[in-house]
mmCIF file of C-alpha atoms in Angstrom:
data_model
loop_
_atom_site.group_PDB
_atom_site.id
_atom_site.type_symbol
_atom_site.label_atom_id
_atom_site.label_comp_id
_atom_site.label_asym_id
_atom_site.label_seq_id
_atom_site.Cartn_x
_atom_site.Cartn_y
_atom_site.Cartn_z
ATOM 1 C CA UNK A 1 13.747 -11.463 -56.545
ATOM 2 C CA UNK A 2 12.966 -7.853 -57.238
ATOM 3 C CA UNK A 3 15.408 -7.132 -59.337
ATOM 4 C CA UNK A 4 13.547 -9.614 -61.379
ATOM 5 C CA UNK A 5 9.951 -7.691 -60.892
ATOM 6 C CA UNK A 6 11.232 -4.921 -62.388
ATOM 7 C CA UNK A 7 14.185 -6.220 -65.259
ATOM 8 C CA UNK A 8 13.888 -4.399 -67.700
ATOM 9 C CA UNK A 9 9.702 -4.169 -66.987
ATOM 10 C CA UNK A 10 5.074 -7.471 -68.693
ATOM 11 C CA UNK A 11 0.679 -8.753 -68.741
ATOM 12 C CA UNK A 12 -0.186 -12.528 -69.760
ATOM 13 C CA UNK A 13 -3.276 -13.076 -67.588
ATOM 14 C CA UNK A 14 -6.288 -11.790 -66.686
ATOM 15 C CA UNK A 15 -5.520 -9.792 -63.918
ATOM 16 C CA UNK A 16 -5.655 -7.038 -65.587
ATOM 17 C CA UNK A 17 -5.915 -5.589 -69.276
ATOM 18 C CA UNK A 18 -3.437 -6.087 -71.822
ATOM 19 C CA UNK A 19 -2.307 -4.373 -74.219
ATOM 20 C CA UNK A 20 -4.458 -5.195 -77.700
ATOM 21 C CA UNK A 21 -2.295 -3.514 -80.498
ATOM 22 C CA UNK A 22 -4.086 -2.846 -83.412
ATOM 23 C CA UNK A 23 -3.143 -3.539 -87.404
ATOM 24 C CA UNK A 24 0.518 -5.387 -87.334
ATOM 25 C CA UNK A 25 2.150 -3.718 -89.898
ATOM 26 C CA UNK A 26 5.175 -6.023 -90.266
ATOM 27 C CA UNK A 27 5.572 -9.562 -89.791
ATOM 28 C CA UNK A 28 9.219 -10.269 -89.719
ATOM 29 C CA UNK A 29 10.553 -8.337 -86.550
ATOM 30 C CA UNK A 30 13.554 -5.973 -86.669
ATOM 31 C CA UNK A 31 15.927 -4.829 -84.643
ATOM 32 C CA UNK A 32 15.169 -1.201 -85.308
ATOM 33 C CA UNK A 33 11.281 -0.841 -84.853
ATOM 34 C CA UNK A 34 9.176 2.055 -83.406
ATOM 35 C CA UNK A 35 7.179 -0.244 -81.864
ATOM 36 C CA UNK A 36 7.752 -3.541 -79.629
ATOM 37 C CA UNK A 37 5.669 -6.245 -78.045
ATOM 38 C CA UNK A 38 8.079 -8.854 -75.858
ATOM 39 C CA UNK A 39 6.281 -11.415 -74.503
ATOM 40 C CA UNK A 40 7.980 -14.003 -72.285
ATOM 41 C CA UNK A 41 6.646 -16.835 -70.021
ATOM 42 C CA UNK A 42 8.621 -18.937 -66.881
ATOM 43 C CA UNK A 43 8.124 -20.138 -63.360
ATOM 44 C CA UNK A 44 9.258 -19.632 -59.779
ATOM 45 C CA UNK A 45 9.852 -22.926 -57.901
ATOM 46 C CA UNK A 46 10.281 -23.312 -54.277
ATOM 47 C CA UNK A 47 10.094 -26.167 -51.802
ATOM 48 C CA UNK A 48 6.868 -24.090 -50.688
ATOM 49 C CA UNK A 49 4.954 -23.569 -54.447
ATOM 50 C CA UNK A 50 5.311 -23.502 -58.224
ATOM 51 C CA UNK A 51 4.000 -20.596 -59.525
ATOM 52 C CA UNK A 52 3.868 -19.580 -63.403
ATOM 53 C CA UNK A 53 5.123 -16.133 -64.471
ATOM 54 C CA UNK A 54 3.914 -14.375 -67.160
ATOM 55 C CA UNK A 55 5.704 -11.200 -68.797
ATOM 56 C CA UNK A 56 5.431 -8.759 -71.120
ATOM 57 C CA UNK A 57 7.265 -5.507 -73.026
ATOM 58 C CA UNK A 58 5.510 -3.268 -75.001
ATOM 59 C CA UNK A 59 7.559 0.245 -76.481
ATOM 60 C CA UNK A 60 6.541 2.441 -78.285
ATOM 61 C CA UNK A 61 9.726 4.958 -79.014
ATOM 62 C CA UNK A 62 7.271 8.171 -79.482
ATOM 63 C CA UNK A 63 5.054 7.855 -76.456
ATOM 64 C CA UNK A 64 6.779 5.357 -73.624
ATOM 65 C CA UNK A 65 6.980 1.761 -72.409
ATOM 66 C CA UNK A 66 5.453 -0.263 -70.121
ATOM 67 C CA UNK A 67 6.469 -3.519 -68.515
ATOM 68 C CA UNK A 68 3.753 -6.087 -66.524
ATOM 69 C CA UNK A 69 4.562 -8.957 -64.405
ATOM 70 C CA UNK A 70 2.096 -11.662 -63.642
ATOM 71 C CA UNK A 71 1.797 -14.713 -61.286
ATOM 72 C CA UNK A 72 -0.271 -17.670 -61.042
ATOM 73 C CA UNK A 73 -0.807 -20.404 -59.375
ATOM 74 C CA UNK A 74 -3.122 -22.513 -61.387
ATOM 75 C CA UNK A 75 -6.363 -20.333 -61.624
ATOM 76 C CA UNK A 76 -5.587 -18.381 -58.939
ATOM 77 C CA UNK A 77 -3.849 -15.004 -60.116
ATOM 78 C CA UNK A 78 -1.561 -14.074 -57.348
ATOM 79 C CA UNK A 79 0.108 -10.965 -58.812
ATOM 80 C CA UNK A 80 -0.083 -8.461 -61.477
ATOM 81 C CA UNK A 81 1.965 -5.189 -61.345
ATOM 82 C CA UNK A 82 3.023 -3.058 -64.032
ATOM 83 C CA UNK A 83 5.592 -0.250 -64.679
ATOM 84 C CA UNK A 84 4.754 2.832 -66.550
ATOM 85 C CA UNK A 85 7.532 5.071 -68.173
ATOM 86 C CA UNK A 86 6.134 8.022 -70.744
ATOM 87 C CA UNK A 87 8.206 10.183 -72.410
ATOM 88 C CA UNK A 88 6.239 13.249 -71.670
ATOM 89 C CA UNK A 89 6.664 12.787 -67.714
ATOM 90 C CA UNK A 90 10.704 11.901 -68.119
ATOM 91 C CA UNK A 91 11.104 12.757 -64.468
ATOM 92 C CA UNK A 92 9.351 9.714 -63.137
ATOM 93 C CA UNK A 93 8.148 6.044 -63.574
ATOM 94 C CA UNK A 94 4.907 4.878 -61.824
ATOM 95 C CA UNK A 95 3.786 1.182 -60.666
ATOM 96 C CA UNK A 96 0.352 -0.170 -60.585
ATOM 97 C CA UNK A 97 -0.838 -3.089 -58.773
ATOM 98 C CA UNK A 98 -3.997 -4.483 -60.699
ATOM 99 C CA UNK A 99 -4.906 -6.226 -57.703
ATOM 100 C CA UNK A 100 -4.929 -3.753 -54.691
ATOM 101 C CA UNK A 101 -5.513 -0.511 -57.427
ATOM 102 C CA UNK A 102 -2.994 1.254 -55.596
ATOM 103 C CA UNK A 103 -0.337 3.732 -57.458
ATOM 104 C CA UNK A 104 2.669 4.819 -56.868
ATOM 105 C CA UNK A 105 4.767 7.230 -58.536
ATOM 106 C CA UNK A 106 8.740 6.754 -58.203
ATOM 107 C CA UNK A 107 10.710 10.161 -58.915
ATOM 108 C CA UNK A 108 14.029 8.922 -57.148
ATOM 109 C CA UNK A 109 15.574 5.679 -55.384
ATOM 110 C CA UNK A 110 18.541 4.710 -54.861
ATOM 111 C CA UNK A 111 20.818 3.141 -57.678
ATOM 112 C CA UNK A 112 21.780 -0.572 -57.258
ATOM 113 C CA UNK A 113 25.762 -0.299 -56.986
ATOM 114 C CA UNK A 114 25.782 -4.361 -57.863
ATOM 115 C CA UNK A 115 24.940 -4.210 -61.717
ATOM 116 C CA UNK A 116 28.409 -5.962 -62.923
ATOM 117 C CA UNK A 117 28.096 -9.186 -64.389
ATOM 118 C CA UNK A 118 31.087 -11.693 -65.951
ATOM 119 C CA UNK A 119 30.150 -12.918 -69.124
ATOM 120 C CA UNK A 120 30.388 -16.664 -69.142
ATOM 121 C CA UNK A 121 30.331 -17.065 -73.379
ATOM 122 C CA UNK A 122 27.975 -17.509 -76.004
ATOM 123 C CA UNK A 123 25.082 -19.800 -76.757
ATOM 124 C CA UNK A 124 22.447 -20.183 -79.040
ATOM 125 C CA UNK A 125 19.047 -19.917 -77.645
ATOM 126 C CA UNK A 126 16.365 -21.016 -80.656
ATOM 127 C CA UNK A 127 16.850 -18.336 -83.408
ATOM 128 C CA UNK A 128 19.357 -16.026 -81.086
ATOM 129 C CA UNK A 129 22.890 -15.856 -80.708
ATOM 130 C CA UNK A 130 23.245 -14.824 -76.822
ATOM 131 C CA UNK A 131 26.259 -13.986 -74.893
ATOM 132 C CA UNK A 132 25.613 -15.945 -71.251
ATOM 133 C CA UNK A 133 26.287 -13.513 -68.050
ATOM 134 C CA UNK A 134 26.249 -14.246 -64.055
ATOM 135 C CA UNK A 135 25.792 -11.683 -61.448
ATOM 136 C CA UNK A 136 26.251 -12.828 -58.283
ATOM 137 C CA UNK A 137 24.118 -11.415 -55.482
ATOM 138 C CA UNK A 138 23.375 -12.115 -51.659
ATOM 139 C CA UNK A 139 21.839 -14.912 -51.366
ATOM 140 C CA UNK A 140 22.213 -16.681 -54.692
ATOM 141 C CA UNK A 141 23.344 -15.428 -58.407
ATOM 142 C CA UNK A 142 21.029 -14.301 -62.046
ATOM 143 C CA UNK A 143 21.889 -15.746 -65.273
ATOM 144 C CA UNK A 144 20.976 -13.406 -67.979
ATOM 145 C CA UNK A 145 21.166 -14.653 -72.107
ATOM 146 C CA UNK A 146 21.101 -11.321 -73.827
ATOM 147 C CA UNK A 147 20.659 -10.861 -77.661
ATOM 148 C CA UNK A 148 21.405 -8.091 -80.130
ATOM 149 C CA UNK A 149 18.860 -9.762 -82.453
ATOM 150 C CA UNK A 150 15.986 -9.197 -79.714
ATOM 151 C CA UNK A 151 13.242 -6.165 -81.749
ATOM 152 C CA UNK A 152 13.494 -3.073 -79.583
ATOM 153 C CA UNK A 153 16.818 -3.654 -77.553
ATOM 154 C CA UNK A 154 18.632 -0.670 -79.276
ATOM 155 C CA UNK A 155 15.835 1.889 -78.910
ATOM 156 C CA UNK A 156 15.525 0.727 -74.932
ATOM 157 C CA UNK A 157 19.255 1.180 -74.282
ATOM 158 C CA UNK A 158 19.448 4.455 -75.514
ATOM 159 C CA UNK A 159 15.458 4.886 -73.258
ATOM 160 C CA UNK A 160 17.628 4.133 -70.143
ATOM 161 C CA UNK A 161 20.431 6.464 -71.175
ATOM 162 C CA UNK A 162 18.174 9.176 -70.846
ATOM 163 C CA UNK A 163 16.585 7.978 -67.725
ATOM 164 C CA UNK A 164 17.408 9.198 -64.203
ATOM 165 C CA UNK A 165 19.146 5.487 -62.567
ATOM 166 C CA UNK A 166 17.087 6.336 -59.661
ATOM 167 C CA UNK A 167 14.147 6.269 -61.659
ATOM 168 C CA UNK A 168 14.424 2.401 -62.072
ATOM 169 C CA UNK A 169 16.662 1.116 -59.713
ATOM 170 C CA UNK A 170 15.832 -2.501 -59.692
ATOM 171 C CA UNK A 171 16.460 -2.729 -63.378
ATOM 172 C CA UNK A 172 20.024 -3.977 -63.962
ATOM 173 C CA UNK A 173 20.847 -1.967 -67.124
ATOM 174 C CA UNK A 174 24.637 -3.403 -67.434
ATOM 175 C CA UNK A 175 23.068 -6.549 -69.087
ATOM 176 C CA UNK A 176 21.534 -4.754 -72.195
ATOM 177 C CA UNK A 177 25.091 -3.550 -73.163
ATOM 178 C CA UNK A 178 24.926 -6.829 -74.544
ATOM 179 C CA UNK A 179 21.897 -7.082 -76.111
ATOM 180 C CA UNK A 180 17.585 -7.675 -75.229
ATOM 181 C CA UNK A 181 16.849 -10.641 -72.879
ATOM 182 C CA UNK A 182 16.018 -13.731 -74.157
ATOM 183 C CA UNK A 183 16.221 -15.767 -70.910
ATOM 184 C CA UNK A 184 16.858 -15.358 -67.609
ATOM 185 C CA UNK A 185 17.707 -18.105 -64.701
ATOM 186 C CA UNK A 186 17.705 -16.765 -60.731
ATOM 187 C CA UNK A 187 18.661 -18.889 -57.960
ATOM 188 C CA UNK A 188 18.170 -17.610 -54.485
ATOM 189 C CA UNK A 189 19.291 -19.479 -51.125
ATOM 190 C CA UNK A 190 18.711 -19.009 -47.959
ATOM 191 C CA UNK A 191 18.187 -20.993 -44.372
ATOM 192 C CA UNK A 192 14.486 -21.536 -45.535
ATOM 193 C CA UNK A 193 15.405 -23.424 -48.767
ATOM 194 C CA UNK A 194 16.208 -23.079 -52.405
ATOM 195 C CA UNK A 195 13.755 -20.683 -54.967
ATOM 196 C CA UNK A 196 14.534 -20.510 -58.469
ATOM 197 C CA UNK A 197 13.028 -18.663 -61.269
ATOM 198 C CA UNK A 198 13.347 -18.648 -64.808
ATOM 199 C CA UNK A 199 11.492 -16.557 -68.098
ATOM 200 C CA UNK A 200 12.331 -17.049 -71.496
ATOM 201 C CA UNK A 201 11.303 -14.973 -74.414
ATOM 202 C CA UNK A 202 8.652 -16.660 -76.323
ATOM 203 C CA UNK A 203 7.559 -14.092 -78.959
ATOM 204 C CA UNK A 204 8.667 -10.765 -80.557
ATOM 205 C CA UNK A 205 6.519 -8.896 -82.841
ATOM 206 C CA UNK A 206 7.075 -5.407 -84.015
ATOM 207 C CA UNK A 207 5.354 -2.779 -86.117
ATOM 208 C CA UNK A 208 2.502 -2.765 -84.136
ATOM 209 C CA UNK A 209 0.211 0.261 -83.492
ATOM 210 C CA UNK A 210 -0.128 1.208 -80.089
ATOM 211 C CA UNK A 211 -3.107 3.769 -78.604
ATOM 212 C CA UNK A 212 -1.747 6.702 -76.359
ATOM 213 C CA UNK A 213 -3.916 4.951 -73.915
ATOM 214 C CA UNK A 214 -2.165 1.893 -73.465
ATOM 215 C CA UNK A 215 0.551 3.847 -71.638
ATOM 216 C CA UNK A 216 -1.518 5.118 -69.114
ATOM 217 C CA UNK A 217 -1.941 4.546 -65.847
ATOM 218 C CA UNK A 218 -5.174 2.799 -64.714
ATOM 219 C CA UNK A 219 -7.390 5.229 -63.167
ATOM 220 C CA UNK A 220 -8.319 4.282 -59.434
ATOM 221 C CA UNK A 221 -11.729 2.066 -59.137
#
């Protein structure tokens, strides 16, 4: 499930801080906004647990982005990690654990040669249009329902083009030639049983104003 830690890179709980933009200067989000906050929400189910996931996006196309992933299980917060991309360090991405405080700074890994997916058609997912894809991996396959109508999906895209591969090799950037992500499904098997996971974009806003500061690394505690 990494590849899903990292997908294109979100924080619900209270783990850690989130982001608190300030005025919202537009109501009705676009496609072609400065500024994006993706929130999305799912769960990981396994003979073992249920846990709830909780994601979130925010970009801001003059200063960076940042993605944080959270689990739960009930009250219990069981993860929080976020990635950190600014466009004044371009040669490297850094992840923060909100838990442990620890830091680490990426400058190359290896590139995933697996990124192809089949596109299995189109669908409409509440307001979007999505095309459907499957990659199939190891142990199991991903499902991905991509959207051009998703705020921000553009401006990332063209963020990853620019990016060293290495820099964020768990993100699988085939999937935003189609589009943002508006759900995603992820079954993995092995001998030990079944786990499957799926997020689904619950809200989009753009237009929002962002502090420098909300792209920067936690200092150590």
């Amino acid at each position: 499930m990494k590849s899903f830690l990292l997908v294109v890179l979100l924080a619900l709980c209270s783990a850690g801080p989130k982001i608190d933009p300030g005025k919202k200067i537009t109501a009705k989000p676009v496609t072609s906004a400065k500024t994006v906050l993706l929130e999305y929400t799912g769960s990981l189910s396994s003979s073992f647990a249920k846990i709830t996931i909780g994601a979130q996006l925010s970009l801001d196309t003059s200063i960076g982005f940042r993605y944080d992933v959270t689990f739960e299980n009930g009250d219990r917060i069981l993860g929080h990690t976020a990635l950190f991309y600014k466009f004044s360090s371009p040669d490297q991405t850094i992840f923060y654990n909100y838990l442990n405080h620890k830091t680490e700074v990426i400058k190359h890994k290896a590139t995933d040669p697996g990124n192809n997916v089949t596109v299995v058609g189109k669908e409409k997912i509440d307001s979007f249009s999505c095309t459907h894809l499957n990659h199939k991996s190891g142990h199991g396959s991903e499902d991905y329902w991509m959207s051009t109508s998703v705020p921000g999906f553009s401006q990332l895209t063209q963020i990853f083009k620019q990016i060293n591969p290495g820099l964020i090799a768990s993100i699988n950037e085939t999937i935003f030639n189609w589009g943002g992500l508006v759900r995603i499904r992820m079954i993995d098997t092995t001998p030990n049983g079944q786990t499957i996971m799926n997020l689904n974009l619950i809200e989009a806003q753009t237009g929002l104003v962002f502090r420098p500061t909300d792209f920067d690394v936690p200092k150590k505690q």
